[in-house]
Amino acid sequence: GVCKHSIPDRTVLVDLYTFVQRIDHEWDMFGFVPSFAFVLGANVRRRKVVCGFSAEEPPGKNIVLGLNEYSHDASVAVADASTGRLLFAASKERITRRKHDAGETGELVAHALESLGLEAEDVKLVVTNNHHFRVLPFEKRLPFAVGIGAYPPSVLQDPIRGKVEKMEISHHLAHAWSVLPLCPFDEGLIVVMDGMGEHIREFTSRKRTGEYVCDYQLPKLDDFMEFPAEKEPFVGYREAESVYLFDKMNLSRVYKRWTAENSPPELYNHGFENMESLGALYSRVSSHIFGDWNTCGKVMGLAPYADGEIADLDSSFDENRELFTGQLITGDIQIDFEALDQLSAVNDWSNEENRGFYIHLAHKVQQEVEDEVLSFLKELRVRTGAKNLCFAGGVALNSTINGAIIREAGFEKVYIPPYPGDDGISVGCAMYGAFRGSEVALSSSSGNSATSSPYLGKLYNELDIQYALEDPEIAPYIVVEEAENEDVILEKAVRALEDGRILGWYQGPSEHGPRALGNRSLLADPRDPANVTRLNRDIKRRESFRPFAPSVLADRANEIFELDGLTDNASPFMSLTANVREHMREVVPAVTHVDGTARLQTVRKADNEKYYRLIQLFEERTSVPLVLNTSFNVAGEPIVESPTDALRTFLQSPIDGLVIDNSFVRKRAVINGLEEVWSVHISASIIEIEQRLMYGGLESEVYVSLLDRKVQLLSEFELELVRYLWEEDPEDEDEITVAECRQLMSMEEVPSDDCDRALLSLHRQRIIHFRDVNGDVP
């Protein structure tokens, strides 16, 4: 019983060898010589401890890895080809803590295998994609590139490199396979829309072999549509939109439109900026407003303000001018790049005078893209007779468009995965590999847990959580209250929400995809509009217009939102935007956007029991069957992954409390006065101290590993104290006291009050902590 967690339909494996190593490490700290890991020997490495309530067998030895590598949103997915089940999926950003991280995936692969208790020898096939260039030829040349210094040696550090069969599939085909085996119906359309996909040269290359699979190897309908029908020579075309018809596991081509790479050389992203795709158009507007093509969610959130007072401040944008002409269904889309190039105020959001202009631009691109997507899908439905739709690719991250599709496009069922963007490419690659030549017959009745669960990351066990809570860089600043059982922790959490506190909520495996769905979330009371300001300005440190999502009990969703007869579980992955019913908008203002809509998550007990019970208890106390839910991260960082990530984010932001499994964590009270007998301790490793002579005087910075950031000291007093504490002999058993710090500073003619203020400032920054005469943290 190393760990026990109630995670639906998940088998959790803990490597006993890793567990023993941890015990061995603890014993070694106290001088015990015998090594459990050594005594138990190699036999331990093969023994696994199955945790959780699932009675399934551990993963077999027919493992397939799917990779999105060397591109943005690099990720890995793991599937079992013996059963067709998706076992694991995670993005590289969660491990490296760099948002949308790209590059090699060796570290991530090792993390995935360790999480499942697998070895490299268990992997039988790797399927990969990179839509910028072919992966296998690139990797063959990597040793030379590393040798001449073009790439760091880390790109060659992969536990499976050169040991396993590896193949590639094309970009839109990978998107299609990310939904094909997992959607809850057996036939329908798959529509893929993004900024750009695979290059046409890979489809037509005479050098293409069995190690590369693309759409051109699929059958096509008699009335298959491909645009342009005649390709111009010497033009680099890339996938823009693709449509497939599927019947069980059989795909046929319906439609494909290619777009030419035509960016001027001063732009970037392999021709992405000026491509004739709807996804690229939306990203171009994102670049214009925010300076980043990958902030389309901000544009979507800004668009509804077009009818408000801020937009009236600047009406210089000509909303009558179309951003593009033509139609997708006829393949003649042409984006007016001349008009886009002439737009004013490039990447100047900080200038409030531009806000109205940006709002009108955001509204225009949202409306035009939404209208064209709807028109295209309606026509496809009529032409193919398809009743069901799967929607993938970056455009499927637009929850406003998704809501319109579900309400207006006329399909009986619509499935949008929790990872429609390029982080879902690895899932598509893994699932393709699992079913390549497989006898597994998977359909909507197979009970594949991935259909209903986005919780595909590593499950950190009780030992992982304990290590994080006892980390010497963290423990001095927190108070941990262990709950007796789940009922107690839920009661504590709901009372905190009801009292107006904002909580970090951490449990189970992490979600795969960009949405926090109740395992890595920040939660708040949706009834209090002040929570919007607190979250945006103080905690997440982002733009004030950004909306927040409600997590609502699935069987109560129709009472709160206008779902137009959709099933109760209309939006399990927070994929669609719907109107908040008129009478509820004043009840839950913190999750009601300026246009009266909300991007909702419907929560069922079967999908996430603990989170469901939390919302249920919140309803019992408030009569409101939903909570405000936003991702557990601050500006510029990805969603937290590990318990340590959660605790660090909690400490470096004004989050009020943290629920981590069955522990309630709060920050220690601010110390206002010091006792001279207290000892003073450096909390974290200080990597470097810098001093620079600036025009305004001497500026000092200390780099502290706790927050992985440089903390600028506010005075020379603080720098002097840090140096004194850091340079003391660590072997000296005599502890430095507050009184000694005062004495040191008095030698520099610094009054004791100023010394105390410097000590308290360092404590608030979590560079130092204190202990009383009993060794306890005050």
Short mmCIF file of C-alpha atoms in Angstrom, two decimals, residues 197-637:
data_model
loop_
_atom_site.label_atom_id
_atom_site.label_comp_id
_atom_site.label_asym_id
_atom_site.label_seq_id
_atom_site.Cartn_x
_atom_site.Cartn_y
_atom_site.Cartn_z
CA GLY A 197 0.27 21.35 -41.35
CA GLU A 198 2.61 19.14 -43.35
CA HIS A 199 4.58 20.33 -46.38
CA ILE A 200 3.37 18.93 -49.70
CA ARG A 201 6.89 17.82 -50.63
CA GLU A 202 6.63 15.09 -48.00
CA PHE A 203 3.41 13.81 -49.59
CA THR A 204 4.86 13.71 -53.09
CA SER A 205 8.50 12.82 -52.44
CA ARG A 206 9.76 9.84 -54.40
CA LYS A 207 11.96 9.03 -51.42
CA ARG A 208 8.95 8.39 -49.22
CA THR A 209 9.02 4.85 -47.79
CA GLY A 210 7.02 2.80 -45.32
CA GLU A 211 8.55 4.76 -42.47
CA TYR A 212 6.38 7.74 -43.45
CA VAL A 213 2.58 7.62 -43.82
CA CYS A 214 0.43 10.47 -45.11
CA ASP A 215 -3.06 11.20 -46.43
CA TYR A 216 -2.16 10.22 -49.97
CA GLN A 217 -2.11 6.59 -48.85
CA LEU A 218 -5.76 6.79 -47.78
CA PRO A 219 -8.71 6.05 -50.07
CA LYS A 220 -10.67 9.08 -51.22
CA LEU A 221 -14.33 9.66 -51.95
CA ASP A 222 -15.45 9.86 -55.56
CA ASP A 223 -16.22 13.54 -55.07
CA PHE A 224 -13.02 14.24 -53.12
CA MET A 225 -12.19 17.95 -53.11
CA GLU A 226 -8.58 19.19 -53.20
CA PHE A 227 -7.51 22.82 -53.60
CA PRO A 228 -5.72 24.12 -55.48
CA ALA A 229 -6.41 21.43 -58.02
CA GLU A 230 -3.40 22.49 -60.05
CA LYS A 231 -0.31 23.24 -57.98
CA GLU A 232 2.07 25.95 -59.13
CA PRO A 233 5.64 24.71 -59.58
CA PHE A 234 8.29 25.80 -57.08
CA VAL A 235 5.69 26.87 -54.51
CA GLY A 236 5.86 25.51 -50.99
CA TYR A 237 2.36 24.36 -50.01
CA ARG A 238 1.24 23.28 -46.57
CA GLU A 239 -1.92 21.70 -45.22
CA ALA A 240 -4.53 24.28 -44.20
CA GLU A 241 -7.75 22.32 -43.66
CA SER A 242 -8.44 18.59 -44.03
CA VAL A 243 -11.65 16.56 -43.82
CA TYR A 244 -11.99 12.79 -43.39
CA LEU A 245 -14.97 10.45 -43.30
CA PHE A 246 -14.66 7.53 -40.91
CA ASP A 247 -16.49 4.28 -40.31
CA LYS A 248 -15.12 2.59 -37.21
CA MET A 249 -11.35 2.62 -37.79
CA ASN A 250 -11.45 3.26 -41.54
CA LEU A 251 -10.58 6.73 -42.84
CA SER A 252 -11.37 8.17 -46.26
CA ARG A 253 -10.38 11.53 -47.68
CA VAL A 254 -13.16 14.07 -48.24
CA TYR A 255 -11.41 17.42 -48.59
CA LYS A 256 -7.98 19.00 -48.40
CA ARG A 257 -6.92 22.58 -48.98
CA TRP A 258 -3.30 23.58 -49.32
CA THR A 259 -1.93 27.04 -48.66
CA ALA A 260 1.23 28.56 -50.06
CA GLU A 261 4.04 29.71 -47.81
CA ASN A 262 4.28 33.36 -48.71
CA SER A 263 5.63 35.19 -45.69
CA PRO A 264 8.14 37.98 -46.28
CA PRO A 265 11.61 37.17 -44.93
CA GLU A 266 11.31 39.50 -41.95
CA LEU A 267 8.53 37.30 -40.54
CA TYR A 268 9.10 33.90 -38.97
CA ASN A 269 7.67 30.48 -38.14
CA HIS A 270 8.47 28.76 -41.44
CA GLY A 271 6.08 30.89 -43.49
CA PHE A 272 3.34 30.72 -40.91
CA GLU A 273 2.54 34.40 -40.54
CA ASN A 274 1.07 35.09 -43.98
CA MET A 275 -0.51 31.77 -44.88
CA GLU A 276 -3.99 31.53 -46.36
CA SER A 277 -5.49 29.45 -43.55
CA LEU A 278 -8.12 30.51 -41.06
CA GLY A 279 -5.90 29.46 -38.19
CA ALA A 280 -3.00 31.52 -39.52
CA LEU A 281 -5.28 34.54 -39.99
CA TYR A 282 -6.39 34.35 -36.37
CA SER A 283 -2.78 34.00 -35.23
CA ARG A 284 -1.76 36.96 -37.37
CA VAL A 285 -4.28 39.13 -35.50
CA SER A 286 -2.98 37.70 -32.23
CA SER A 287 0.53 38.78 -33.23
CA HIS A 288 -0.71 42.25 -34.15
CA ILE A 289 -2.45 42.84 -30.82
CA PHE A 290 -0.26 40.98 -28.34
CA GLY A 291 2.98 40.32 -30.23
CA ASP A 292 2.59 36.54 -30.01
CA TRP A 293 0.95 34.26 -32.57
CA ASN A 294 0.19 31.72 -29.84
CA THR A 295 -2.14 33.92 -27.74
CA CYS A 296 -5.31 33.35 -29.74
CA GLY A 297 -7.22 32.70 -26.52
CA LYS A 298 -6.66 36.32 -25.55
CA VAL A 299 -8.12 37.48 -28.86
CA MET A 300 -11.19 35.30 -28.30
CA GLY A 301 -11.63 36.74 -24.80
CA LEU A 302 -11.23 40.31 -26.06
CA ALA A 303 -13.72 40.07 -28.94
CA PRO A 304 -16.96 40.29 -26.88
CA TYR A 305 -16.01 43.77 -25.64
CA ALA A 306 -16.90 45.23 -29.06
CA ASP A 307 -20.28 46.37 -27.75
CA GLY A 308 -18.85 48.00 -24.62
CA GLU A 309 -17.67 51.43 -23.58
CA ILE A 310 -13.97 50.73 -24.12
CA ALA A 311 -14.52 49.91 -27.78
CA ASP A 312 -16.34 53.22 -28.26
CA LEU A 313 -13.15 55.07 -27.36
CA ASP A 314 -11.63 54.16 -30.73
CA SER A 315 -13.74 53.33 -33.76
CA SER A 316 -10.96 53.84 -36.33
CA PHE A 317 -11.03 50.19 -37.35
CA ASP A 318 -13.12 49.72 -40.48
CA GLU A 319 -15.35 46.76 -39.62
CA ASN A 320 -16.88 46.85 -43.09
CA ARG A 321 -13.60 45.78 -44.68
CA GLU A 322 -13.40 42.02 -45.00
CA LEU A 323 -10.28 40.27 -43.78
CA PHE A 324 -10.64 37.59 -46.45
CA THR A 325 -12.70 36.72 -49.50
CA GLY A 326 -13.86 33.42 -50.94
CA GLN A 327 -15.06 30.24 -49.22
CA LEU A 328 -13.49 27.10 -47.85
CA ILE A 329 -15.94 24.84 -49.65
CA THR A 330 -14.86 26.25 -53.01
CA GLY A 331 -11.21 26.46 -51.99
CA ASP A 332 -10.73 30.08 -53.02
CA ILE A 333 -10.01 31.71 -49.66
CA GLN A 334 -7.80 34.77 -50.05
CA ILE A 335 -6.69 36.72 -46.99
CA ASP A 336 -6.26 40.48 -47.40
CA PHE A 337 -2.70 40.70 -46.18
CA GLU A 338 -2.37 44.20 -47.62
CA ALA A 339 -5.09 45.38 -45.25
CA LEU A 340 -3.45 43.56 -42.34
CA ASP A 341 -0.06 45.10 -43.13
CA GLN A 342 -1.59 48.58 -43.07
CA LEU A 343 -3.18 48.20 -39.65
CA SER A 344 -1.82 50.59 -37.05
CA ALA A 345 -0.66 50.04 -33.47
CA VAL A 346 1.34 46.84 -33.86
CA ASN A 347 1.90 45.06 -30.54
CA ASP A 348 1.11 48.08 -28.39
CA TRP A 349 -1.41 46.72 -25.89
CA SER A 350 0.17 48.67 -23.04
CA ASN A 351 -1.01 51.91 -24.69
CA GLU A 352 -4.58 52.25 -23.46
CA GLU A 353 -5.46 54.53 -26.38
CA ASN A 354 -5.26 51.47 -28.66
CA ARG A 355 -7.61 49.27 -26.65
CA GLY A 356 -10.76 50.18 -28.59
CA PHE A 357 -9.01 49.53 -31.91
CA TYR A 358 -7.79 46.13 -30.74
CA ILE A 359 -11.24 45.17 -29.50
CA HIS A 360 -12.80 45.89 -32.89
CA LEU A 361 -10.04 43.95 -34.67
CA ALA A 362 -10.49 40.96 -32.34
CA HIS A 363 -14.26 41.03 -32.84
CA LYS A 364 -13.85 41.18 -36.60
CA VAL A 365 -11.54 38.18 -36.90
CA GLN A 366 -13.64 36.15 -34.46
CA GLN A 367 -16.85 36.84 -36.36
CA GLU A 368 -15.44 36.21 -39.84
CA VAL A 369 -13.66 32.98 -38.92
CA GLU A 370 -16.67 31.72 -36.95
CA ASP A 371 -19.09 32.43 -39.81
CA GLU A 372 -16.87 30.70 -42.37
CA VAL A 373 -16.30 27.62 -40.21
CA LEU A 374 -20.05 27.25 -39.67
CA SER A 375 -20.82 27.67 -43.37
CA PHE A 376 -18.17 25.09 -44.29
CA LEU A 377 -19.35 22.49 -41.79
CA LYS A 378 -23.00 22.86 -42.75
CA GLU A 379 -22.13 22.29 -46.40
CA LEU A 380 -19.97 19.27 -45.54
CA ARG A 381 -22.80 17.75 -43.54
CA VAL A 382 -25.18 18.11 -46.46
CA ARG A 383 -22.74 16.76 -49.05
CA THR A 384 -21.59 13.74 -47.03
CA GLY A 385 -24.74 12.97 -45.05
CA ALA A 386 -22.60 12.60 -41.92
CA LYS A 387 -24.49 12.83 -38.64
CA ASN A 388 -21.53 13.18 -36.29
CA LEU A 389 -18.49 15.45 -36.18
CA CYS A 390 -15.02 15.34 -34.63
CA PHE A 391 -13.21 18.68 -34.63
CA ALA A 392 -9.43 18.96 -34.10
CA GLY A 393 -6.53 21.29 -34.81
CA GLY A 394 -5.74 24.65 -33.27
CA VAL A 395 -8.98 26.28 -34.44
CA ALA A 396 -10.86 23.75 -32.28
CA LEU A 397 -9.41 25.51 -29.21
CA ASN A 398 -11.80 28.38 -29.93
CA SER A 399 -14.63 27.61 -27.52
CA THR A 400 -16.86 30.33 -28.98
CA ILE A 401 -16.68 28.69 -32.40
CA ASN A 402 -17.21 25.27 -30.81
CA GLY A 403 -20.37 26.46 -29.08
CA ALA A 404 -21.72 27.80 -32.36
CA ILE A 405 -20.90 24.50 -34.11
CA ILE A 406 -22.71 22.42 -31.51
CA ARG A 407 -25.77 24.69 -31.58
CA GLU A 408 -25.99 25.56 -35.26
CA ALA A 409 -24.06 23.20 -37.56
CA GLY A 410 -26.76 20.51 -37.46
CA PHE A 411 -24.74 17.48 -36.33
CA GLU A 412 -26.32 15.04 -33.88
CA LYS A 413 -23.10 14.61 -31.90
CA VAL A 414 -19.90 16.66 -31.78
CA TYR A 415 -16.66 15.48 -30.17
CA ILE A 416 -13.81 17.88 -29.42
CA PRO A 417 -10.87 16.31 -27.56
CA PRO A 418 -9.30 17.92 -24.48
CA TYR A 419 -6.10 18.43 -26.53
CA PRO A 420 -7.17 19.65 -30.02
CA GLY A 421 -3.95 21.66 -30.52
CA ASP A 422 -0.50 20.34 -31.30
CA ASP A 423 -0.11 18.85 -27.83
CA GLY A 424 -2.62 16.30 -29.12
CA ILE A 425 -0.35 15.27 -32.00
CA SER A 426 1.46 12.80 -29.76
CA VAL A 427 -1.87 11.16 -28.88
CA GLY A 428 -2.69 10.76 -32.57
CA CYS A 429 0.73 9.28 -33.25
CA ALA A 430 0.44 6.82 -30.36
CA MET A 431 -3.05 5.70 -31.33
CA TYR A 432 -2.06 5.27 -34.97
CA GLY A 433 0.84 3.07 -33.89
CA ALA A 434 -1.37 1.07 -31.53
CA PHE A 435 -3.81 0.22 -34.31
CA ARG A 436 -1.34 -0.22 -37.17
CA GLY A 437 -2.05 -3.73 -38.34
CA SER A 438 -3.77 -4.48 -35.05
CA GLU A 439 -6.57 -6.92 -34.48
CA VAL A 440 -7.97 -4.69 -31.72
CA ALA A 441 -11.49 -3.64 -32.65
CA LEU A 442 -12.17 -0.48 -30.70
CA SER A 443 -15.51 1.29 -30.94
CA SER A 444 -17.59 3.64 -28.84
CA SER A 445 -18.75 0.70 -26.74
CA SER A 446 -15.23 -0.40 -25.83
CA GLY A 447 -15.07 1.66 -22.67
CA ASN A 448 -11.76 3.32 -23.52
CA SER A 449 -11.15 5.52 -20.49
CA ALA A 450 -9.53 8.21 -22.61
CA THR A 451 -12.94 8.98 -24.07
CA SER A 452 -14.07 10.28 -20.72
CA SER A 453 -10.82 11.15 -18.97
CA PRO A 454 -8.26 13.83 -19.80
CA TYR A 455 -6.31 12.93 -16.64
CA LEU A 456 -3.43 11.22 -18.41
CA GLY A 457 -0.34 12.54 -16.62
CA LYS A 458 1.76 11.06 -13.86
CA LEU A 459 0.06 10.22 -10.58
CA TYR A 460 2.34 11.54 -7.83
CA ASN A 461 2.02 9.27 -4.82
CA GLU A 462 1.95 10.05 -1.11
CA LEU A 463 5.74 9.86 -0.86
CA ASP A 464 6.14 12.47 -3.61
CA ILE A 465 3.73 14.77 -1.80
CA GLN A 466 5.43 14.22 1.55
CA TYR A 467 8.85 15.03 0.06
CA ALA A 468 7.49 18.27 -1.39
CA LEU A 469 5.81 19.34 1.85
CA GLU A 470 9.02 18.67 3.80
CA ASP A 471 11.33 20.36 1.28
CA PRO A 472 13.64 22.64 3.31
CA GLU A 473 13.07 25.41 0.79
CA ILE A 474 9.31 25.23 1.34
CA ALA A 475 8.52 23.81 4.78
CA PRO A 476 9.51 26.89 6.84
CA TYR A 477 6.83 28.98 5.13
CA ILE A 478 3.82 26.70 5.27
CA VAL A 479 1.52 25.11 7.81
CA VAL A 480 0.10 21.73 6.81
CA GLU A 481 -3.17 20.43 8.22
CA GLU A 482 -3.69 16.75 7.47
CA ALA A 483 -7.36 15.82 7.07
CA GLU A 484 -8.61 12.57 8.54
CA ASN A 485 -10.43 11.66 5.36
CA GLU A 486 -11.79 13.07 2.12
CA ASP A 487 -14.99 14.35 3.73
CA VAL A 488 -12.98 16.55 6.09
CA ILE A 489 -10.78 18.05 3.38
CA LEU A 490 -13.81 18.79 1.20
CA GLU A 491 -15.53 20.52 4.11
CA LYS A 492 -12.42 22.65 4.75
CA ALA A 493 -12.12 23.56 1.07
CA VAL A 494 -15.77 24.55 0.65
CA ARG A 495 -15.75 26.65 3.83
CA ALA A 496 -12.65 28.44 2.54
CA LEU A 497 -14.31 29.15 -0.82
CA GLU A 498 -17.45 30.33 0.93
CA ASP A 499 -15.32 32.68 3.05
CA GLY A 500 -13.95 34.31 -0.10
CA ARG A 501 -10.60 32.56 -0.30
CA ILE A 502 -8.94 31.52 -3.54
CA LEU A 503 -7.60 27.98 -3.37
CA GLY A 504 -5.09 25.94 -5.26
CA TRP A 505 -6.61 22.52 -5.94
CA TYR A 506 -4.19 19.67 -6.64
CA GLN A 507 -5.10 16.00 -6.94
CA GLY A 508 -4.47 12.91 -9.04
CA PRO A 509 -2.81 12.84 -12.47
CA SER A 510 -2.45 16.07 -14.41
CA GLU A 511 -4.73 16.90 -17.31
CA HIS A 512 -3.36 16.64 -20.86
CA GLY A 513 -4.27 19.70 -22.89
CA PRO A 514 -4.43 23.42 -22.12
CA ARG A 515 -7.42 23.34 -19.75
CA ALA A 516 -7.37 22.73 -16.01
CA LEU A 517 -10.27 20.36 -15.37
CA GLY A 518 -10.25 19.87 -11.63
CA ASN A 519 -6.88 18.28 -10.95
CA ARG A 520 -4.56 21.30 -11.38
CA SER A 521 -6.93 24.21 -10.74
CA LEU A 522 -7.35 27.48 -8.91
CA LEU A 523 -10.85 27.65 -7.43
CA ALA A 524 -12.96 30.55 -6.19
CA ASP A 525 -16.54 31.49 -5.34
CA PRO A 526 -18.33 32.38 -8.61
CA ARG A 527 -20.73 34.68 -6.75
CA ASP A 528 -18.10 37.29 -5.91
CA PRO A 529 -17.09 39.55 -8.84
CA ALA A 530 -14.06 40.75 -6.84
CA ASN A 531 -12.49 37.34 -7.47
CA VAL A 532 -12.05 38.28 -11.14
CA THR A 533 -9.82 41.21 -10.22
CA ARG A 534 -7.93 39.26 -7.57
CA LEU A 535 -7.21 36.40 -9.94
CA ASN A 536 -6.33 38.47 -13.02
CA ARG A 537 -4.40 41.30 -11.40
CA ASP A 538 -2.91 39.86 -8.22
CA ILE A 539 -2.49 36.12 -8.75
CA LYS A 540 -2.24 35.40 -12.47
CA ARG A 541 -0.89 38.89 -13.26
CA ARG A 542 -2.55 39.11 -16.64
CA GLU A 543 -4.95 41.33 -18.60
CA SER A 544 -8.11 42.44 -16.80
CA PHE A 545 -10.45 41.36 -19.62
CA ARG A 546 -9.63 37.66 -19.35
CA PRO A 547 -12.70 35.60 -18.33
CA PHE A 548 -12.95 32.64 -15.98
CA ALA A 549 -14.69 29.33 -16.45
CA PRO A 550 -17.33 27.62 -14.34
CA SER A 551 -17.11 23.95 -13.40
CA VAL A 552 -20.74 22.91 -13.06
CA LEU A 553 -22.40 19.67 -12.00
CA ALA A 554 -23.29 18.04 -15.30
CA ASP A 555 -26.85 17.21 -14.30
CA ARG A 556 -27.47 20.84 -13.32
CA ALA A 557 -25.84 22.54 -16.31
CA ASN A 558 -29.05 23.16 -18.26
CA GLU A 559 -30.45 25.10 -15.32
CA ILE A 560 -27.58 27.59 -15.43
CA PHE A 561 -26.66 27.72 -19.12
CA GLU A 562 -28.58 27.83 -22.40
CA LEU A 563 -27.49 24.49 -23.81
CA ASP A 564 -30.39 24.21 -26.26
CA GLY A 565 -31.30 20.65 -25.44
CA LEU A 566 -27.74 19.30 -25.44
CA THR A 567 -26.92 16.39 -23.18
CA ASP A 568 -26.13 17.18 -19.57
CA ASN A 569 -22.46 16.37 -20.14
CA ALA A 570 -22.19 18.86 -22.98
CA SER A 571 -18.70 20.19 -22.22
CA PRO A 572 -16.58 17.79 -20.12
CA PHE A 573 -13.31 19.29 -21.44
CA MET A 574 -14.28 22.98 -21.19
CA SER A 575 -14.57 23.06 -24.98
CA LEU A 576 -17.60 25.26 -25.63
CA THR A 577 -19.00 28.65 -24.75
CA ALA A 578 -22.68 29.01 -23.93
CA ASN A 579 -24.98 31.78 -22.74
CA VAL A 580 -25.50 32.07 -19.02
CA ARG A 581 -29.23 32.17 -18.37
CA GLU A 582 -30.44 35.70 -17.73
CA HIS A 583 -31.57 35.11 -14.16
CA MET A 584 -28.21 33.53 -13.23
CA ARG A 585 -25.88 36.26 -14.51
CA GLU A 586 -26.12 38.30 -11.33
CA VAL A 587 -25.83 35.15 -9.23
CA VAL A 588 -22.50 34.03 -10.74
CA PRO A 589 -20.91 37.24 -12.09
CA ALA A 590 -17.34 35.99 -11.64
CA VAL A 591 -17.83 33.38 -14.39
CA THR A 592 -20.09 35.44 -16.65
CA HIS A 593 -18.18 37.19 -19.42
CA VAL A 594 -19.02 40.68 -20.62
CA ASP A 595 -21.34 39.28 -23.33
CA GLY A 596 -23.24 37.04 -20.91
CA THR A 597 -21.44 33.83 -21.90
CA ALA A 598 -19.18 31.34 -20.14
CA ARG A 599 -16.78 28.61 -21.25
CA LEU A 600 -18.10 25.85 -19.07
CA GLN A 601 -16.87 22.49 -17.86
CA THR A 602 -19.54 19.93 -17.05
CA VAL A 603 -18.47 17.57 -14.26
CA ARG A 604 -19.80 14.06 -13.68
CA LYS A 605 -19.16 11.93 -10.65
CA ALA A 606 -17.90 9.10 -12.86
CA ASP A 607 -15.24 11.34 -14.41
CA ASN A 608 -13.80 13.07 -11.34
CA GLU A 609 -15.49 11.97 -8.13
CA LYS A 610 -13.62 14.13 -5.64
CA TYR A 611 -14.06 17.29 -7.70
CA TYR A 612 -17.73 16.45 -8.24
CA ARG A 613 -18.23 16.03 -4.50
CA LEU A 614 -16.55 19.38 -3.85
CA ILE A 615 -18.97 21.18 -6.19
CA GLN A 616 -21.88 19.21 -4.77
CA LEU A 617 -20.96 20.28 -1.24
CA PHE A 618 -20.53 23.88 -2.40
CA GLU A 619 -24.08 23.74 -3.77
CA GLU A 620 -25.39 22.37 -0.47
CA ARG A 621 -23.96 25.38 1.33
CA THR A 622 -24.63 28.10 -1.27
CA SER A 623 -27.40 26.75 -3.59
CA VAL A 624 -24.99 27.33 -6.52
CA PRO A 625 -23.97 24.09 -8.32
CA LEU A 626 -20.70 25.40 -9.73
CA VAL A 627 -17.32 26.86 -8.79
CA LEU A 628 -14.97 29.22 -10.59
CA ASN A 629 -12.14 27.19 -12.12
CA THR A 630 -8.98 28.48 -13.75
CA SER A 631 -5.62 26.89 -14.43
CA PHE A 632 -3.15 26.57 -11.56
CA ASN A 633 -0.36 28.79 -12.86
CA VAL A 634 0.81 32.38 -12.95
CA ALA A 635 1.64 34.56 -15.96
CA GLY A 636 4.25 33.10 -18.29
CA GLU A 637 4.29 29.67 -16.67
#
